[in-house]
Amino acid sequence: MATCEVCGNNYGMTFEIHAQGAVHVFDCFSCAIHRMAPICEHCRVQIIGQGVEVEGHWYCGAHCARAEGRAGIVDKV
């Protein structure tokens, strides 16, 4: 059994996420999202969907990117 790096639960069905050369262990998607999801630099929500990255800065959508002065950003639908 492995231990979740967020909640410390020692659980037989943990899973690993390999990202940017590191290995992370979680017991549920909620803990994985808590640790791994970027945070919008405007409204501070965790970005679980696509998000928008502009020059190394993350936003939940084009509206928040524009609110931070980023020009020419549009949401794709």
XYZ file of C-alpha atoms in Angstrom:
77
model
C 0.000 0.000 0.000
C 1.075 3.547 -0.683
C 0.278 6.808 1.081
C -1.495 9.766 -0.541
C 0.794 12.791 -0.539
C -2.127 15.166 0.138
C -4.284 13.537 2.815
C -1.897 10.877 4.143
C -4.394 8.059 3.592
C -2.677 4.673 3.390
C -4.745 2.983 0.702
C -4.397 -0.133 -1.441
C -5.726 1.524 -4.601
C -3.548 4.639 -4.800
C -2.377 5.776 -8.221
C 0.645 7.622 -9.545
C 0.838 10.660 -11.761
C 4.143 11.204 -13.545
C 4.623 14.878 -14.442
C 7.660 17.004 -15.258
C 10.095 14.371 -13.981
C 8.340 13.815 -10.642
C 6.076 11.017 -9.425
C 3.041 11.918 -7.309
C 0.892 9.419 -5.359
C -2.800 10.028 -4.629
C -5.694 8.032 -3.237
C -8.421 9.899 -5.175
C -8.945 12.390 -7.979
C -9.900 15.073 -5.471
C -6.449 14.951 -3.866
C -4.774 14.883 -7.290
C -6.688 17.981 -8.393
C -5.899 19.737 -5.116
C -2.163 19.226 -5.623
C -1.774 19.340 -9.420
C -4.309 21.828 -10.841
C -2.936 25.277 -11.661
C -4.664 28.274 -10.089
C -6.114 31.141 -12.144
C -3.990 34.214 -11.546
C -7.056 36.462 -11.693
C -9.944 34.771 -9.847
C -7.849 32.174 -7.933
C -10.057 29.178 -8.919
C -8.329 25.833 -9.507
C -8.258 25.151 -13.239
C -9.650 21.684 -13.811
C -10.540 22.101 -17.497
C -8.569 23.504 -20.413
C -7.591 26.884 -19.006
C -5.600 29.521 -20.874
C -1.845 29.927 -20.641
C -0.345 33.259 -21.700
C 3.408 33.831 -21.461
C 3.727 31.387 -18.563
C 0.689 32.673 -16.665
C -2.439 30.530 -16.143
C -6.055 31.698 -16.271
C -9.321 29.764 -16.106
C -10.515 31.421 -19.323
C -10.103 34.288 -21.727
C -12.222 36.619 -19.572
C -9.776 36.375 -16.669
C -6.784 36.689 -18.996
C -8.218 39.895 -20.478
C -9.011 41.191 -16.972
C -5.289 40.863 -16.235
C -4.424 42.917 -19.326
C -3.641 40.078 -21.740
C -4.702 41.067 -25.252
C -5.997 38.954 -28.119
C -7.086 36.008 -25.989
C -10.325 34.277 -26.981
C -12.111 31.199 -25.654
C -12.542 28.372 -28.157
C -15.989 26.781 -28.240
